[in-house]
PDB file of C-alpha atoms and ligand atoms in Angstrom:
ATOM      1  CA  UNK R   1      65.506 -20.059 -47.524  1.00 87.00           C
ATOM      2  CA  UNK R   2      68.696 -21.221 -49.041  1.00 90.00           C
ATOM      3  CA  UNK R   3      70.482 -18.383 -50.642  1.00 91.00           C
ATOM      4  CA  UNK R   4      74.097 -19.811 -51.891  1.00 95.00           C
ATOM      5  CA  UNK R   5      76.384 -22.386 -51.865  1.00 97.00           C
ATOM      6  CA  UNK R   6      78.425 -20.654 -48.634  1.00 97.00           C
ATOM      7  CA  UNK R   7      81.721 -23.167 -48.950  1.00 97.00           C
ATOM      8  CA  UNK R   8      82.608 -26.844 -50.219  1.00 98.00           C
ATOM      9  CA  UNK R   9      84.524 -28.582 -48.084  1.00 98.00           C
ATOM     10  CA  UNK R  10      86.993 -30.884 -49.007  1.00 98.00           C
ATOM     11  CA  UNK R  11      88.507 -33.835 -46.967  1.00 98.00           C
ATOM     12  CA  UNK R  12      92.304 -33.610 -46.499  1.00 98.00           C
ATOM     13  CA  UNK R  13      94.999 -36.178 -45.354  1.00 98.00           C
ATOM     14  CA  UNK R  14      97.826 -33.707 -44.620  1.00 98.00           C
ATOM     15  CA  UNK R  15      95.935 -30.126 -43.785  1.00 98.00           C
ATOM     16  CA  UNK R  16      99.708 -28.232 -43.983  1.00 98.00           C
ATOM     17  CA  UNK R  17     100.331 -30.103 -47.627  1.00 98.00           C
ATOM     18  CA  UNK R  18      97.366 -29.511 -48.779  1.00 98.00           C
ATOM     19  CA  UNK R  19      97.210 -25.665 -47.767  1.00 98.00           C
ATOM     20  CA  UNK R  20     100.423 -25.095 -50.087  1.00 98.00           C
ATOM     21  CA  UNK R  21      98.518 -27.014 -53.085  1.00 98.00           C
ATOM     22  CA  UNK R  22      95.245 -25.074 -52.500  1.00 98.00           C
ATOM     23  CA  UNK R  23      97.612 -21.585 -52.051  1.00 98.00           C
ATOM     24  CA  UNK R  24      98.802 -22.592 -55.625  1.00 98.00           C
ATOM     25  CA  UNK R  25      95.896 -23.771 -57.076  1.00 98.00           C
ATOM     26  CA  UNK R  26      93.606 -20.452 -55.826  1.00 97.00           C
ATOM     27  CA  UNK R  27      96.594 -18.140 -55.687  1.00 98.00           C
ATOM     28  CA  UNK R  28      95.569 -17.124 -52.266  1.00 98.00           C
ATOM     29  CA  UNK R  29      96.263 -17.902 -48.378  1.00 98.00           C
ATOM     30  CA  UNK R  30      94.025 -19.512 -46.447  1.00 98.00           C
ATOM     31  CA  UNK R  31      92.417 -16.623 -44.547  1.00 97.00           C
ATOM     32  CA  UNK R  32      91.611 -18.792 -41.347  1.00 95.00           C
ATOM     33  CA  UNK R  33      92.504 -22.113 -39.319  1.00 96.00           C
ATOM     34  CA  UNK R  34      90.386 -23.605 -37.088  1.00 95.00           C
ATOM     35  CA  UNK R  35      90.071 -26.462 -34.950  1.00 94.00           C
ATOM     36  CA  UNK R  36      86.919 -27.463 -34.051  1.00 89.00           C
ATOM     37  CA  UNK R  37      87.444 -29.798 -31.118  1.00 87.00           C
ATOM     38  CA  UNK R  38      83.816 -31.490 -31.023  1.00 83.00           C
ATOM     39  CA  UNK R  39      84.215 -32.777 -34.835  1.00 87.00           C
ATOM     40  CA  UNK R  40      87.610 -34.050 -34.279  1.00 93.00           C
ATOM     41  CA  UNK R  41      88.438 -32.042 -37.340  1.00 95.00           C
ATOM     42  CA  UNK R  42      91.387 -29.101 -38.381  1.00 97.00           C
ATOM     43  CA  UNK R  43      90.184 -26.918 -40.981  1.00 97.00           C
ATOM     44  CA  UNK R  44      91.790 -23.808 -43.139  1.00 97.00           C
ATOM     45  CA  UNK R  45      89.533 -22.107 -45.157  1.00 97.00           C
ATOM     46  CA  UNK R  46      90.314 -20.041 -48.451  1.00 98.00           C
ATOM     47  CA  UNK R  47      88.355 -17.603 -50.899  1.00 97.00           C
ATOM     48  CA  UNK R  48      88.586 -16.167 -54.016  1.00 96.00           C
ATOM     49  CA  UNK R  49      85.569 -13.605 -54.507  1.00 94.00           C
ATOM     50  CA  UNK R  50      82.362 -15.406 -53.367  1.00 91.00           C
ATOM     51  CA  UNK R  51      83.650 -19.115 -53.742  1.00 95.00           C
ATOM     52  CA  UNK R  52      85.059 -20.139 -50.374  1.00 97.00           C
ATOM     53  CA  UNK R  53      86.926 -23.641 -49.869  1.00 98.00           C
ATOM     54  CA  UNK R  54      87.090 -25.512 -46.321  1.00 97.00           C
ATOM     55  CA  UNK R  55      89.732 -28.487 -46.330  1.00 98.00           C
ATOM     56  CA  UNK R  56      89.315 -30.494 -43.315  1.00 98.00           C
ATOM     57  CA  UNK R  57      92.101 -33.404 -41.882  1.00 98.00           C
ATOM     58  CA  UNK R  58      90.682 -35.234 -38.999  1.00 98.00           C
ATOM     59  CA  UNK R  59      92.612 -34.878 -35.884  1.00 96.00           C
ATOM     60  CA  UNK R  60      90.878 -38.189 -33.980  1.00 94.00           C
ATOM     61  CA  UNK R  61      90.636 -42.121 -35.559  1.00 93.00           C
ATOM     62  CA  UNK R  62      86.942 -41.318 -34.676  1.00 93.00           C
ATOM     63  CA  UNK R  63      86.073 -38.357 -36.561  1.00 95.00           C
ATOM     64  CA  UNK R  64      83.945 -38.210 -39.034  1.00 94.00           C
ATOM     65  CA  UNK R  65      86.321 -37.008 -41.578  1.00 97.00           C
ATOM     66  CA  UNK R  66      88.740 -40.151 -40.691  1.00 97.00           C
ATOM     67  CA  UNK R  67      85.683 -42.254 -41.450  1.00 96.00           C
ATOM     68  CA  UNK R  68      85.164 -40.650 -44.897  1.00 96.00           C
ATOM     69  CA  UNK R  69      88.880 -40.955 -45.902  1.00 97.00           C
ATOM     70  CA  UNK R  70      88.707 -44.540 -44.784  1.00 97.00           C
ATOM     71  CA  UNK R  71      86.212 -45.308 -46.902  1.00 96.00           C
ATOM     72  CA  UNK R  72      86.538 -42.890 -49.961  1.00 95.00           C
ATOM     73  CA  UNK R  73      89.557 -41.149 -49.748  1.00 97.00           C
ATOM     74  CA  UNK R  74      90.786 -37.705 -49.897  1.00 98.00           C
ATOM     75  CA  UNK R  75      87.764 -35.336 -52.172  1.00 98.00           C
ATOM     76  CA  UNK R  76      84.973 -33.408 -51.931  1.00 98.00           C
ATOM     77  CA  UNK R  77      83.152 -34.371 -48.465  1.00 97.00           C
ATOM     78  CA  UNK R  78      80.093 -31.760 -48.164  1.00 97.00           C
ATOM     79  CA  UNK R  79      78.504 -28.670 -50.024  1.00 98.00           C
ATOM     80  CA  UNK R  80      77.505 -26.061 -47.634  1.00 97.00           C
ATOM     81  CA  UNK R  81      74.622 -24.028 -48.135  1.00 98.00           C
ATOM     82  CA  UNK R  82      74.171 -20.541 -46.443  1.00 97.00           C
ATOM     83  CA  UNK R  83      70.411 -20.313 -45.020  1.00 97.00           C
ATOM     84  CA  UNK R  84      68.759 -17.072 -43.305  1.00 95.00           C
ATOM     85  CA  UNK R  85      66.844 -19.135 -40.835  1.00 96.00           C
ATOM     86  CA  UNK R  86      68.686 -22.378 -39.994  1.00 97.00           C
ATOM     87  CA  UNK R  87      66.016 -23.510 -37.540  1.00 96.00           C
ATOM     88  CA  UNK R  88      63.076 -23.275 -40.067  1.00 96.00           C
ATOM     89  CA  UNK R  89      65.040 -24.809 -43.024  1.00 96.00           C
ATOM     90  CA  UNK R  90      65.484 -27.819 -40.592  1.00 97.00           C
ATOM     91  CA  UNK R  91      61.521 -28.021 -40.192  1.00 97.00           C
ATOM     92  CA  UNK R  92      61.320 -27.578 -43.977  1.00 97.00           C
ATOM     93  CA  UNK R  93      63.499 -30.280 -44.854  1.00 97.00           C
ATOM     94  CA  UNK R  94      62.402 -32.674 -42.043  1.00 97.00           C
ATOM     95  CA  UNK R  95      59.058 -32.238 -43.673  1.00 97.00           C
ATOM     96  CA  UNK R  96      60.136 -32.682 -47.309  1.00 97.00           C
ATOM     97  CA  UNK R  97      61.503 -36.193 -45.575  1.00 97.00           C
ATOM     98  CA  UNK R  98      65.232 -35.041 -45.581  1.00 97.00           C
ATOM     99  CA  UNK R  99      67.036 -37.117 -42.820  1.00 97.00           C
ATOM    100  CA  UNK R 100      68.655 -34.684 -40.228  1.00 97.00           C
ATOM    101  CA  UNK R 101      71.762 -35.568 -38.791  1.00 95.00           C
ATOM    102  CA  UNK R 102      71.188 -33.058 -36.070  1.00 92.00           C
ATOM    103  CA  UNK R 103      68.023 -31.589 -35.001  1.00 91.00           C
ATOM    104  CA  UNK R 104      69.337 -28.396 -32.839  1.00 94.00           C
ATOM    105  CA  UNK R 105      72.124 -26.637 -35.208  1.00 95.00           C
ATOM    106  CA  UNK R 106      75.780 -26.666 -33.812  1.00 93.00           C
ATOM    107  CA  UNK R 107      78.110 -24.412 -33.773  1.00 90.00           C
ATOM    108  CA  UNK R 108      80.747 -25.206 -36.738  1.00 88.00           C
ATOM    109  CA  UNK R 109      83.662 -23.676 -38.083  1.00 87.00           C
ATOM    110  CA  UNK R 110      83.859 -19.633 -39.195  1.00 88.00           C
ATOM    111  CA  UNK R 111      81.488 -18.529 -37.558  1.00 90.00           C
ATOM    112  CA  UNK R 112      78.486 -20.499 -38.311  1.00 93.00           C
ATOM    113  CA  UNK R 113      75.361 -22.629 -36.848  1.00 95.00           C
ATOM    114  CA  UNK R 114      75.656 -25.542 -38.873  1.00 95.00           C
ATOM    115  CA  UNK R 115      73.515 -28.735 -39.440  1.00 96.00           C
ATOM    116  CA  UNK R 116      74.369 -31.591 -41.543  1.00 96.00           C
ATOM    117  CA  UNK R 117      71.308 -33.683 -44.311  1.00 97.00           C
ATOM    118  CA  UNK R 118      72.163 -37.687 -44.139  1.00 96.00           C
ATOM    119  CA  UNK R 119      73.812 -38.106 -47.595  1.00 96.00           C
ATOM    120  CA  UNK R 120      71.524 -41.117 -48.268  1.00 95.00           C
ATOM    121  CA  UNK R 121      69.054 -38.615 -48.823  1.00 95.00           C
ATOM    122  CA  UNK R 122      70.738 -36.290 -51.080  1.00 97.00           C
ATOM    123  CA  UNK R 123      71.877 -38.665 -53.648  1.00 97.00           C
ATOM    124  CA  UNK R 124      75.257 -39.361 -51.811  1.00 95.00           C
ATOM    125  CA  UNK R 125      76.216 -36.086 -51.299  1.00 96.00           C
ATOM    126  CA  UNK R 126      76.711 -34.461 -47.902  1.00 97.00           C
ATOM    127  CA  UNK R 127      74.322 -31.325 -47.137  1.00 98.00           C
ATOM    128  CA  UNK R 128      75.296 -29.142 -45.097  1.00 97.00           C
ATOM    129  CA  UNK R 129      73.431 -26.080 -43.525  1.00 97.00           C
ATOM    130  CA  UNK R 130      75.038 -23.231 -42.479  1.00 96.00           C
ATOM    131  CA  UNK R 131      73.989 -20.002 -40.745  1.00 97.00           C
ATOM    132  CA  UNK R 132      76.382 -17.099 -39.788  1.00 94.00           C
ATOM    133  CA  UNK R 133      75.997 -15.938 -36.344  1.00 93.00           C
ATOM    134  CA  UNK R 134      75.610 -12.325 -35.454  1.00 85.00           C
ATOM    135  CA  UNK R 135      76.656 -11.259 -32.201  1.00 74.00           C
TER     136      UNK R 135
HETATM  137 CO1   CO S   1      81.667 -27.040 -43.954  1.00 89.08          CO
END
């Protein structure tokens, strides 16, 4: 079950510029930077009550997010939704014909098991799954 939009993420050129505009605009610090080494990506991530805001810069000429920027520039990149059961909200979708851009949930930034819906599926926008992890 989906439950509520968890984070938007937001694709970045300059992650330290674009922290100080975000600090501004939200009137908050991020509360975390991460790397996460396997999407060639840098994210910070801030919140203001529920709403939470991921910018991500790519860190590789072969990340995804340098892809994106490439082609679209800097803006909104994805729409993460929290899920309770990650695994069975991939079978779901699969079987609703959603394309899944990875079958076995990764681990993603803050905390989560993520999994990403092919964007030609979801009128152009970027789906992303996320599950926190409990340990
Ligand atoms: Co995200």
């Amino acid at each position: 079950m989906l439950t509520n939009v968890e984070h938007i993420g937001i694709a970045v050129r300059d992650l330290a510029a674009s922290n100080e505009l975000y600090a501004k605009l939200l009137n908050v610090q991020p509360y975390k930077a991460e790397a996460v080494a396997s999407e060639g990506v840098s994210t910070s991530f801030f919140k203001v009550n529920q709403t939470k805001i991921e910018l991500l810069e790519a860190t590789s000429p072969d990340s995804p997010i340098a892809k994106f920027l490439e082609k679209k520039g800097e803006g909104i990149h994805h729409i993460a939704f929290e899920v309770e059961d990650i695994q069975s909200e991939i079978e779901r979708l699969k079987a609703e014909g959603f394309t899944v851009l990875n079958e076995v949930p990764k681990r993603g930034a803050d905390n989560k098991l993520v999994c990403f819906l092919h964007p030609k599926g979801t009128n152009g926008v970027l789906v992303e799954l996320c599950q926190e992890i409990k340990e």
